Short mmCIF file of C-alpha atoms in Angstrom, two decimals:
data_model
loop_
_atom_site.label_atom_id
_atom_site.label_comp_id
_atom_site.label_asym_id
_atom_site.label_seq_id
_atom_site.Cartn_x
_atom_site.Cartn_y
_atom_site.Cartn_z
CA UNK Y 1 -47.33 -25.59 60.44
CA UNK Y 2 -48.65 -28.27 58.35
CA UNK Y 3 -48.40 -29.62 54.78
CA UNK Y 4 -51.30 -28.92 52.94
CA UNK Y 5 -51.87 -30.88 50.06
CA UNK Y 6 -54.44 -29.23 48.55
CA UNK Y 7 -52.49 -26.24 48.61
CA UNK Y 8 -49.96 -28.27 46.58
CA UNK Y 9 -51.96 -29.20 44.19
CA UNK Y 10 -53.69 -25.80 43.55
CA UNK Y 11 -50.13 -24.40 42.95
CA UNK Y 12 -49.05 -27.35 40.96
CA UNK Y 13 -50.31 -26.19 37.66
CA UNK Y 14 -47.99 -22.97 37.53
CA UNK Y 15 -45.07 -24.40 39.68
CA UNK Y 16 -44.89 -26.59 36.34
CA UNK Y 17 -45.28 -23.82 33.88
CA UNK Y 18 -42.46 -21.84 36.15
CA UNK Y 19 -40.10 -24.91 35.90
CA UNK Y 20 -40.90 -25.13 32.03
CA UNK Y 21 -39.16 -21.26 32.02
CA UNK Y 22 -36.46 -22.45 34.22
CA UNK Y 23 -35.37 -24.98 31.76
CA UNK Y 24 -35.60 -22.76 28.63
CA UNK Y 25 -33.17 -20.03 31.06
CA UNK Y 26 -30.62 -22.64 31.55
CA UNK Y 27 -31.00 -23.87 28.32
CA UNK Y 28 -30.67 -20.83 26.04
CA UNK Y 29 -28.26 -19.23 28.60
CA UNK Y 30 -25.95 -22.37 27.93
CA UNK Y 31 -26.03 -22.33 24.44
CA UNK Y 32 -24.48 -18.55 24.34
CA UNK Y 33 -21.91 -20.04 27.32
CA UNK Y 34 -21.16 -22.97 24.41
CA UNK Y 35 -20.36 -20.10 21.90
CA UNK Y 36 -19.30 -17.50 23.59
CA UNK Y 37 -16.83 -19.84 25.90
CA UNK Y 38 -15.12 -21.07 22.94
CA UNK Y 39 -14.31 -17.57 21.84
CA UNK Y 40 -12.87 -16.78 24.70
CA UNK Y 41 -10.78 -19.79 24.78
CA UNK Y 42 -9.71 -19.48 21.19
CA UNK Y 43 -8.48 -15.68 21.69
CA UNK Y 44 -6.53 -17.11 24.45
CA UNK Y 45 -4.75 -18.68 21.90
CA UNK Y 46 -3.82 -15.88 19.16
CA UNK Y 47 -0.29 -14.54 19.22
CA UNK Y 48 -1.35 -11.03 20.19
CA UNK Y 49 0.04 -11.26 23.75
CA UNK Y 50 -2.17 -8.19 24.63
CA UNK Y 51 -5.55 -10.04 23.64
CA UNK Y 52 -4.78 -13.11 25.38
CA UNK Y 53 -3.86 -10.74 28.73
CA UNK Y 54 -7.06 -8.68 28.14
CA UNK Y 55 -9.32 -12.04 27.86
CA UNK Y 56 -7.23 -13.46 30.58
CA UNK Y 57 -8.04 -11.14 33.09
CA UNK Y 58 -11.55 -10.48 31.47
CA UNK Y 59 -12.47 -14.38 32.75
CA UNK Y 60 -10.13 -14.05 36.20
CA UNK Y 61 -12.78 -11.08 36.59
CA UNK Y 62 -15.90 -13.05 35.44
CA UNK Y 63 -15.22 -16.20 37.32
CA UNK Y 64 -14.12 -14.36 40.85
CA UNK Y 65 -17.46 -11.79 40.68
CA UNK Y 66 -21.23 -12.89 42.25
CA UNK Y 67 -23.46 -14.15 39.36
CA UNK Y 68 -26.36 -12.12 41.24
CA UNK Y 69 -24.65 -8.85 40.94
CA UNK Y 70 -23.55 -9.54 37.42
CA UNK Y 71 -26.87 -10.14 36.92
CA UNK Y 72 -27.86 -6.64 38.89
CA UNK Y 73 -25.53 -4.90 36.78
CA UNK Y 74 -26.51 -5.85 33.18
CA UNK Y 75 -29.97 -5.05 33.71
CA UNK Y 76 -29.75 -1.71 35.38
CA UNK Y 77 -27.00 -0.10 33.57
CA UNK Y 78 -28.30 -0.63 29.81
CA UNK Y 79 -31.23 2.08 31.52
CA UNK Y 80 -28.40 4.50 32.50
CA UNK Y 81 -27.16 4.77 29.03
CA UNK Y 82 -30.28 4.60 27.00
CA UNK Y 83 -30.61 0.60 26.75
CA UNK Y 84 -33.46 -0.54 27.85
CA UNK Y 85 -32.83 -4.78 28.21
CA UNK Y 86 -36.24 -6.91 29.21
CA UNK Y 87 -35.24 -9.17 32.58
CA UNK Y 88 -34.92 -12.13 30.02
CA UNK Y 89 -32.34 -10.60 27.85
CA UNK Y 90 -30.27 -9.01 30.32
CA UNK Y 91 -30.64 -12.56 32.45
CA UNK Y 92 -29.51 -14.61 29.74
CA UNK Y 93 -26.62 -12.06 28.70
CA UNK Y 94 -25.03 -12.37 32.38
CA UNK Y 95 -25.89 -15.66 33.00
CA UNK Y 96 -24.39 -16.75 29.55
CA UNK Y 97 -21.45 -14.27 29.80
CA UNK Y 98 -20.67 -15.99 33.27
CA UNK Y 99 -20.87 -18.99 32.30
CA UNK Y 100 -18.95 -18.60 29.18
CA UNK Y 101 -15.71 -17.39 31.51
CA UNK Y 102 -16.32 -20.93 33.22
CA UNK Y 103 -16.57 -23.15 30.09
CA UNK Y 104 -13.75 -21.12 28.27
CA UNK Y 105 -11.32 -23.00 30.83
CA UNK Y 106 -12.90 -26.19 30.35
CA UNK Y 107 -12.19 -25.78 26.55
CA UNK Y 108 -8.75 -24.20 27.10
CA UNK Y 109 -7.74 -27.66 29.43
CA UNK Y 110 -9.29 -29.83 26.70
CA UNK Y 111 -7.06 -28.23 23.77
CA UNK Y 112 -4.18 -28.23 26.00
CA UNK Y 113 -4.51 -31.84 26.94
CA UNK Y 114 -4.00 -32.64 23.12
CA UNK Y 115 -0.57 -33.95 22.44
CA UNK Y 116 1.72 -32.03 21.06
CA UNK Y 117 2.88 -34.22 18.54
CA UNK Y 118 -0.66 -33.84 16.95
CA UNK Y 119 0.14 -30.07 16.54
CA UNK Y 120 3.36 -30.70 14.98
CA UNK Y 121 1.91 -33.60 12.39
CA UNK Y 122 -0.89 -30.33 11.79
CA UNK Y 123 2.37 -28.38 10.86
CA UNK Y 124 4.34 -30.84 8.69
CA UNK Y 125 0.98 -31.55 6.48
CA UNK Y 126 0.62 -27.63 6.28
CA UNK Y 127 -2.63 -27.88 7.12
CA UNK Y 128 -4.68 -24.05 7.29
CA UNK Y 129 -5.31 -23.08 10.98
CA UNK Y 130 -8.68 -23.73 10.20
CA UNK Y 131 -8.33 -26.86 9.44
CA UNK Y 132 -6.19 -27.60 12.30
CA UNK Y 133 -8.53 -26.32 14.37
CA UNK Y 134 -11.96 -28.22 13.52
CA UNK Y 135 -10.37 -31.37 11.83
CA UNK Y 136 -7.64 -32.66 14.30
CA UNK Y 137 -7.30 -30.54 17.29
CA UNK Y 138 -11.29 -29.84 18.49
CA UNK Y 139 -12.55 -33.13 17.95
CA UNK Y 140 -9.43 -34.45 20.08
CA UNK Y 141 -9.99 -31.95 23.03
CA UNK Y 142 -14.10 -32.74 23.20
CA UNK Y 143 -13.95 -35.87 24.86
CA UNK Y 144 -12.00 -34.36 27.89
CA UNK Y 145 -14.25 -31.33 27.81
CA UNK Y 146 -17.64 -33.19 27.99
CA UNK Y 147 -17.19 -34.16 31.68
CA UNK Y 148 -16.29 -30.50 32.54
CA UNK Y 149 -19.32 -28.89 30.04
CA UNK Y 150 -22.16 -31.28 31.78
CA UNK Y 151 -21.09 -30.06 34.95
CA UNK Y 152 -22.17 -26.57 33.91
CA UNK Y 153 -25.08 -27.94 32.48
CA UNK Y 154 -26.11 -28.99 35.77
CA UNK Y 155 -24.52 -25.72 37.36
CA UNK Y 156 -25.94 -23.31 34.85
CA UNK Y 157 -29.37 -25.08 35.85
CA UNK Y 158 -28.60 -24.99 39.44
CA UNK Y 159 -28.09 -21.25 39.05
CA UNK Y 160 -31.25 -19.86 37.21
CA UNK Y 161 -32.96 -18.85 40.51
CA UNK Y 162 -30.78 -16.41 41.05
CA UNK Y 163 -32.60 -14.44 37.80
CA UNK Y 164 -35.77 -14.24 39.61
CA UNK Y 165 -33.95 -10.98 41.75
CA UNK Y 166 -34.92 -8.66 38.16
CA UNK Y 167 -38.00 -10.67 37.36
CA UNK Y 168 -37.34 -13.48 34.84
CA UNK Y 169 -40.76 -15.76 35.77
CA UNK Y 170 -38.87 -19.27 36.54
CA UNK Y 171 -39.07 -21.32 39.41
CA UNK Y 172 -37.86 -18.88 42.38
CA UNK Y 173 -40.51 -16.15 40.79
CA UNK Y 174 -43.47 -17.99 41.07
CA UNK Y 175 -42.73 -19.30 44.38
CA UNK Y 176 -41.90 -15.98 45.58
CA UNK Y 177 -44.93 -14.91 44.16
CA UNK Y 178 -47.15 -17.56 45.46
CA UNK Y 179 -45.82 -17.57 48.95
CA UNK Y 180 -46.27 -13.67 48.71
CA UNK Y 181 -50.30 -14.12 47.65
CA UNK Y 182 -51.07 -17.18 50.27
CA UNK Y 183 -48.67 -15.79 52.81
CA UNK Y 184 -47.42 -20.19 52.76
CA UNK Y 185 -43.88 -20.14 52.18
CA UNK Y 186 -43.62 -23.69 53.40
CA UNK Y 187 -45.26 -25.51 50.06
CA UNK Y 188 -43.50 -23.56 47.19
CA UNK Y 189 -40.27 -23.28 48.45
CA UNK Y 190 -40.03 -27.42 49.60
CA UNK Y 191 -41.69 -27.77 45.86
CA UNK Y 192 -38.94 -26.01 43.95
CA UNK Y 193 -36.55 -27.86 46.33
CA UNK Y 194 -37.70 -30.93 45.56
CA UNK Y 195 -37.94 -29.89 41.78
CA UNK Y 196 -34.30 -29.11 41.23
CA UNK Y 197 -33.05 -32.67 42.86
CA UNK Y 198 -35.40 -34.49 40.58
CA UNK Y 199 -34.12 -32.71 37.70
CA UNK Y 200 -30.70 -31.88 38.47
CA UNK Y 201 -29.43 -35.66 40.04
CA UNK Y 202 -30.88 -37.79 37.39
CA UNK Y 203 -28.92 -35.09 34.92
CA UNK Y 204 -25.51 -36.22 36.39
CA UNK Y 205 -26.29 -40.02 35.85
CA UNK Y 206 -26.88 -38.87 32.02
CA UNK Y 207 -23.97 -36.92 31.50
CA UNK Y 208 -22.00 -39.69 33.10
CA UNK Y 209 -23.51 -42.08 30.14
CA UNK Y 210 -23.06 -39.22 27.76
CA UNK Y 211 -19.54 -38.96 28.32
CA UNK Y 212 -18.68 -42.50 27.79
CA UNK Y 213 -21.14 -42.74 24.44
CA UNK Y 214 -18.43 -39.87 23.49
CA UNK Y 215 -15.58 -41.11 24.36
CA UNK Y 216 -16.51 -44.34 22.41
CA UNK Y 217 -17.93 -42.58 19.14
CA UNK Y 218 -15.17 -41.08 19.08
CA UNK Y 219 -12.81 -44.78 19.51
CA UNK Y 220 -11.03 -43.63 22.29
CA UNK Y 221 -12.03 -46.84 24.83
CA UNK U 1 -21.85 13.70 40.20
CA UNK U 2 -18.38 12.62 39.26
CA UNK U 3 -17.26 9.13 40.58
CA UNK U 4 -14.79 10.91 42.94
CA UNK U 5 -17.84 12.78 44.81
CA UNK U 6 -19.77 9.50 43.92
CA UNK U 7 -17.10 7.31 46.15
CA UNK U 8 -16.31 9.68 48.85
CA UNK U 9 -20.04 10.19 50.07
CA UNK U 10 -20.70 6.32 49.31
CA UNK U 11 -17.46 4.81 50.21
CA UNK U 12 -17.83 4.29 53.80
CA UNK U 13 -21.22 2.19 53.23
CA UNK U 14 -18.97 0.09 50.40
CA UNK U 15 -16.41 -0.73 53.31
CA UNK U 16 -19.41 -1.55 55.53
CA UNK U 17 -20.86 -3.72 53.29
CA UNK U 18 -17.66 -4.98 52.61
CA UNK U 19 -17.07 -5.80 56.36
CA UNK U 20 -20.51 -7.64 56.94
CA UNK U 21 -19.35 -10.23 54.07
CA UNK U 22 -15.54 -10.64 55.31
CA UNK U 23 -17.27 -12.07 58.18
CA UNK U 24 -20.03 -13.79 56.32
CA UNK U 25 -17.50 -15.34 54.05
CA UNK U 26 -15.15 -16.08 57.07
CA UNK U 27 -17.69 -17.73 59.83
CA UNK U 28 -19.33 -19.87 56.71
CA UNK U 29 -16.14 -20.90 55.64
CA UNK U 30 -15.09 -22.18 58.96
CA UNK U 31 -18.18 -23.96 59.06
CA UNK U 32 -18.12 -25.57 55.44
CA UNK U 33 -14.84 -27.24 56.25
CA UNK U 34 -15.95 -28.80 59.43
CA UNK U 35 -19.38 -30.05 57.56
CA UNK U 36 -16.80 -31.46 55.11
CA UNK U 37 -14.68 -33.16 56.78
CA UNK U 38 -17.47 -34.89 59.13
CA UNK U 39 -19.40 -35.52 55.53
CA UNK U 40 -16.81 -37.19 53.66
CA UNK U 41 -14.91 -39.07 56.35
CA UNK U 42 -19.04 -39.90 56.85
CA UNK U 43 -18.80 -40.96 52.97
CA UNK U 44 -16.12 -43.21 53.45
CA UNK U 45 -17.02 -45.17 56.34
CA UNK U 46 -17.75 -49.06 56.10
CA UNK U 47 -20.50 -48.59 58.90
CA UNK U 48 -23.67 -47.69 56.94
CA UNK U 49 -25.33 -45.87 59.29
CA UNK U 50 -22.66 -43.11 58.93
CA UNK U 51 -22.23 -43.44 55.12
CA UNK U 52 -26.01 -43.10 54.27
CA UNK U 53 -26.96 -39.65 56.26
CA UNK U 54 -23.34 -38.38 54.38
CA UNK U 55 -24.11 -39.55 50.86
CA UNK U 56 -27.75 -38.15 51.32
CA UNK U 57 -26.61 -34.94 52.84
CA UNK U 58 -24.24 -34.31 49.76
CA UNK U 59 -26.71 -34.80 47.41
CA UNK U 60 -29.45 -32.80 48.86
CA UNK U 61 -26.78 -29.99 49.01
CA UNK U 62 -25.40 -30.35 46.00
CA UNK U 63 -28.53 -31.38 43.98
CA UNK U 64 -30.70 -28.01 44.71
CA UNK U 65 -29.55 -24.21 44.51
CA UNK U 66 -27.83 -22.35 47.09
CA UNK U 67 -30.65 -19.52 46.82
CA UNK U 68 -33.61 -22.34 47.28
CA UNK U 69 -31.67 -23.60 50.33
CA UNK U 70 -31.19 -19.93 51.80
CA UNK U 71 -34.82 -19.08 51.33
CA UNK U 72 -35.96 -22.55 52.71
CA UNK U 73 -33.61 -21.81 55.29
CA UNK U 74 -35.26 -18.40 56.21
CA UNK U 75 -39.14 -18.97 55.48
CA UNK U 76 -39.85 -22.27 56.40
CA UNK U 77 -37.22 -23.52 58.97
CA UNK U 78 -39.39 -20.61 61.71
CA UNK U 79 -42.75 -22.26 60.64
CA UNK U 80 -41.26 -25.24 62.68
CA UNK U 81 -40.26 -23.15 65.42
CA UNK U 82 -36.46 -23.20 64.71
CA UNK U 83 -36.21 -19.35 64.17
CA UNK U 84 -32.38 -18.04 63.39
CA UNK U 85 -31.20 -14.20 63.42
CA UNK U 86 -30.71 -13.15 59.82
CA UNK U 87 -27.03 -13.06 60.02
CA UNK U 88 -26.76 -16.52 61.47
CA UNK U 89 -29.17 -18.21 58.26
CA UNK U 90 -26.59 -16.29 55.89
CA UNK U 91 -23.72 -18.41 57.08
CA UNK U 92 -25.53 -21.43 57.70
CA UNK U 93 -26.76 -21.59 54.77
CA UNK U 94 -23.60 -21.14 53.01
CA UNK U 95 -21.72 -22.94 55.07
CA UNK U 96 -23.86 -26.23 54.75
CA UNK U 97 -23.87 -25.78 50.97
CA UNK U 98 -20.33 -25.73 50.23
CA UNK U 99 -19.44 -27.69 53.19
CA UNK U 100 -21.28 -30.35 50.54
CA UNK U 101 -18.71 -29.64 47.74
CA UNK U 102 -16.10 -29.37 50.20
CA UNK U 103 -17.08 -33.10 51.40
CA UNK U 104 -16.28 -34.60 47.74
CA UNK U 105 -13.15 -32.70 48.27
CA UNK U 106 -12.17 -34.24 51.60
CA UNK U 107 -13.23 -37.55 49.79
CA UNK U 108 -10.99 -37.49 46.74
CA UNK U 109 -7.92 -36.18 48.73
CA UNK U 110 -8.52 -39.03 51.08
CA UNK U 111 -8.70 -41.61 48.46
CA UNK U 112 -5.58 -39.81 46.65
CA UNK U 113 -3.45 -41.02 49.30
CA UNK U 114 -1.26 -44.08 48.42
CA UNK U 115 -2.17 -46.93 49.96
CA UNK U 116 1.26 -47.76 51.31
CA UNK U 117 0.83 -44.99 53.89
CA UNK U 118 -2.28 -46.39 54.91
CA UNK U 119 -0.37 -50.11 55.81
CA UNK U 120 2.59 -48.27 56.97
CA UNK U 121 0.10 -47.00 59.59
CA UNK U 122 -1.55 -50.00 60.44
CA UNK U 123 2.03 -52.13 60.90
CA UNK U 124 3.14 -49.69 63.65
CA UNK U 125 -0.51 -50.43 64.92
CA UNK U 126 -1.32 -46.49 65.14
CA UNK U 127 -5.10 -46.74 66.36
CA UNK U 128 -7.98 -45.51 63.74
CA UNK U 129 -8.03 -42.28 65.11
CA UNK U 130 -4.61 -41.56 65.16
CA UNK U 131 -4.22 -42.94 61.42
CA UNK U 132 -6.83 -40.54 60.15
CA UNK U 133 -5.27 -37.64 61.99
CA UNK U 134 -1.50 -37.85 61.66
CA UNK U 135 -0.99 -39.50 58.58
CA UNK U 136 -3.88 -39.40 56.62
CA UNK U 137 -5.47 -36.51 56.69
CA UNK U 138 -2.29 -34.40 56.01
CA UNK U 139 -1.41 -35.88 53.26
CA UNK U 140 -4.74 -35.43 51.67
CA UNK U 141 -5.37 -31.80 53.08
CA UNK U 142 -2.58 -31.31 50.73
CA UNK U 143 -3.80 -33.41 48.07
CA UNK U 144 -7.22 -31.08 47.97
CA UNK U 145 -6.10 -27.73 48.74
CA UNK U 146 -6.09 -26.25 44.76
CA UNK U 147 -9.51 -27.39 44.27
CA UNK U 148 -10.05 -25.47 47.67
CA UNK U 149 -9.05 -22.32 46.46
CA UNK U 150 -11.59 -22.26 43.64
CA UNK U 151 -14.23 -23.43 46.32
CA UNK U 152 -13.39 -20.36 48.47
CA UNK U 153 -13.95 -18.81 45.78
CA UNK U 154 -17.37 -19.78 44.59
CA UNK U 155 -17.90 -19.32 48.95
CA UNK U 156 -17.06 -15.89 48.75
CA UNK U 157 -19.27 -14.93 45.34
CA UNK U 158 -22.05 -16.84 47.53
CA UNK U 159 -22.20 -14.57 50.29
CA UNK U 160 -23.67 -11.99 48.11
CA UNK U 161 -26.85 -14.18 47.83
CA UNK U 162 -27.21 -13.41 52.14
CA UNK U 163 -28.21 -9.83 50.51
CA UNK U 164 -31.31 -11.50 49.23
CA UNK U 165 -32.41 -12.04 53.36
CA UNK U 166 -31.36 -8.46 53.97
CA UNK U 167 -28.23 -9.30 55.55
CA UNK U 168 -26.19 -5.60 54.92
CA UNK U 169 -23.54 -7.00 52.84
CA UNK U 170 -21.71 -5.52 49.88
CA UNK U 171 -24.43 -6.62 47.50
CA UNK U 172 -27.20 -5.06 49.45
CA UNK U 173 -25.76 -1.56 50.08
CA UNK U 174 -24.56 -1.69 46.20
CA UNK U 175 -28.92 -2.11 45.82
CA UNK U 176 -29.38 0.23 48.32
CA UNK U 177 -27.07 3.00 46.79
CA UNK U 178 -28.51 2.31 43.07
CA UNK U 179 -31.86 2.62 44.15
CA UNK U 180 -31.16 5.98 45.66
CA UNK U 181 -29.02 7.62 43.23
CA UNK U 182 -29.88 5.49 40.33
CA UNK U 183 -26.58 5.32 39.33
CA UNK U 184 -26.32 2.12 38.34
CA UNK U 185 -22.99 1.17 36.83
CA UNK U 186 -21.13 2.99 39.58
CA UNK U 187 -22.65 1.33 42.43
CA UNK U 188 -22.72 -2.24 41.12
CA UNK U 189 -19.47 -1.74 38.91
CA UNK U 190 -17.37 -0.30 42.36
CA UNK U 191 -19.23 -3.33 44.51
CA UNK U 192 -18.00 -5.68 41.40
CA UNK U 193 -14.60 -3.98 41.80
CA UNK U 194 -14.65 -4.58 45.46
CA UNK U 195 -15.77 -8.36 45.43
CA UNK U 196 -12.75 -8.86 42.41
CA UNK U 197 -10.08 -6.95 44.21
CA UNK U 198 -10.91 -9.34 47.24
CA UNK U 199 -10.76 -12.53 45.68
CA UNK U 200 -7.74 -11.63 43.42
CA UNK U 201 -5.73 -9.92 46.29
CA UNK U 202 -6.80 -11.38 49.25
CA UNK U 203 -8.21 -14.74 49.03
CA UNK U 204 -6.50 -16.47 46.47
CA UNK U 205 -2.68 -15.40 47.14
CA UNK U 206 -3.93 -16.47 50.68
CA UNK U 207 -4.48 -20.02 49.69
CA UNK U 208 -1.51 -19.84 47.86
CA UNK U 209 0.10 -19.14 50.60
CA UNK U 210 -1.51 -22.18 52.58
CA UNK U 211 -0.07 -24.52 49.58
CA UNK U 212 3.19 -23.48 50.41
CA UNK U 213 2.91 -23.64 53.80
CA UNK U 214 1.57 -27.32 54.07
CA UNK U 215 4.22 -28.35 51.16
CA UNK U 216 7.35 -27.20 52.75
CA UNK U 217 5.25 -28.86 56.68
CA UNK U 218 4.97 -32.20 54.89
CA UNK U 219 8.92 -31.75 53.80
CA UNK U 220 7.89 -31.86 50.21
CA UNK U 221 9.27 -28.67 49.12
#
């Protein structure tokens, strides 16, 4: 079979609007991960031994369970019990929930890289657990987190195709739906191929400069 | 229907499922560690000619989604005349994707290795081969085995992607079951149970296991 450019270029136009949607997945669907991540970390962290089991276990099941059948599952058993969630809303929830369970360790190894000593100097100026918290403790454990958080970035991103089995239009979607119109599977799927690379390697060069901008704002080169 | 009834008439089609991605997951996994080794001994050769295909296979694999690589796989790959049997795209597909990660992996590990081991090879003039094989490679292989485990892992919660080709795994029954009893949170919750129990039970304490194993072999324990 051969290329056909004009093809291409007839399905440019909403290969481009698709990859617009793509972005916005992995972009809202990593700001809940953010959140939601460093909730799940922090009640790791409580002295209610039963909590930090329950969340324990709660990410062991997250992180060791297919994204696509999370994915399945949030959007076809809201319907069983009277929920009805569009295929955006139930995408984002599993692909931030997911997610979450993955940056939730990257937080937990940041705070627990922090020195102990900087807990105990927390202690001896009786500072509120607050305070503790979001003055000496978070700041300390970001820089060792960034490296970890880009690479979901790039991962979360890498993963939004996998929302186009319940319908959310991005990439996959409209190249599914082309090929399934033109009956030319060759074009859309080399174009979202190609698509991702461009996006997703250049990403990891800037998270790479990101890190060390941090790591320097923050004097710690 | 109670979930009693509901997993004695669909239980047998679970453990099917179940089967067909045991040996998804197995046959890909062989595969992605012998695409990682040959990539990321390819990675660190001083002869270009190897170095270049490796470093351009990693990124390719790692740079675009596991989904856009199965469906490029399956669609476009018979348009050249290269036509596989569903079953074998599944685990090629998988395995050339984490065989990818895997190949960073094998890279690290290598590069962990002191370099006194390296000299202490070459002044009792072992040849290349022989270097790599019985000094090298051991150490390393032990160097890289935790971040294995969570790559067998992420192997294993690929397979249910092969569902998307209509390759009878767990995933795809769990579909086929909800769309004929549309009961939705017991088919995709027991399939979730299944794919957890697996990974927490199985796979894991298995490469647990392996760490042992190769610790007390290399007389470290």
């Amino acid at each position: 079979m051969e290329w056909n450019w004009e093809f291409t270029w007839e399905i440019m136009p909403r290969m481009l609007v698709a990859t617009g949607n793509t972005l916005i997945a992995a972009g809202l669907g990593y700001s809940i991960a953010i959140v939601l991540g460093l909730f799940l970390a922090l009640a790791q962290r409580t002295p209610i031994s039963l909590l930090t089991l329950i969340v324990r276990e709660f990410v062991e099941f997250i992180r060791s369970t297919p994204l696509v059948l999370q994915i399945f599952f949030v959007y076809y058993v809201g319907p069983q019990y009277g929920i009805d969630l569009s295929p955006w809303v139930a995408g984002m929830i599993a692909i931030g929930l997911h997610y979450s369970a993955y940056l939730s360790e990257v937080y937990r190894g940041g705070i627990e890289s922090v020195p102990v000593g900087q807990w105990e100097a927390c202690r001896s100026l009786s500072l509120s657990t607050s305070d503790t918290y979001f003055r000496i403790i978070i700041p300390q454990a970001l820089p060792p987190s960034v490296a970890g958080m880009g690479n979901y970035l790039v991962g979360i991103f890498k993963d939004t195709p996998m929302l186009s089995v319940i319908g959310v239009a991005e990439l996959m979607h409209a190249a599914n739906a082309i090929g399934g119109q033109h009956y030319r599977y060759l074009e859309p799927y080399t174009i979202v191929g190609v698509i991702f690379l461009l996006i997703s390697l250049p990403s990891a060069g800037v998270i790479r400069v990101f890190e060390t901008w941090v790591r320097r704002k923050l004097g710690m080169i | 229907m109670s979930y009693t009834e509901f997993l004695a008439e669909y239980g047998p089609r679970f453990l099917d499922g179940l089967q067909v991605t045991a040996i998804q997951f197995l046959l890909a996994a062989v595969l992605a560690v012998m695409v990682s080794l040959v990539m990321g001994l390819g990675k660190l050769s001083s002869n270009p000619a190897l170095r270049w295909p490796a470093v351009a296979y990693i990124e390719f694999f790692r740079g675009s989604s596991l989904l856009v690589q199965l469906f490029l796989l399956f669609y476009v790959l018979p348009l050249f005349g290269l036509t596989f049997d569903k079953y074998v795209t599944g685990f090629l597909a998988l395995g050339l994707n984490l065989g990818a990660y895997g190949a960073e992996l094998v890279r690290g590990g290598i590069q962990a290795v002191p370099r006194g081991q390296w000299e202490a090879a070459y002044s009792l003039s072992m040849s290349p081969a022989k270097r790599m094989w019985r000094i090298i490679l051991p150490q390393a292989l032990l160097n890289m085995l935790p971040p294995w485990g969570n790559l067998i892992i992420e192997l294993l919660k690929g397979t249910a992607l092969v569902a998307l080709i209509a390759v009878p795994d767990l995933m795809f029954e769990a579909r086929q079951i909800n769309g004929s009893t549309f009961l939705s949170a017991q088919s995709f919750g027991t399939a979730l149970i299944m794919y957890f129990v697996f990974a927490r039970f199985i796979v894991t304490p298995f490469m647990r296991w392996l760490e042992r194993f190769m610790t007390r072999k290399l007389g470290r324990a």
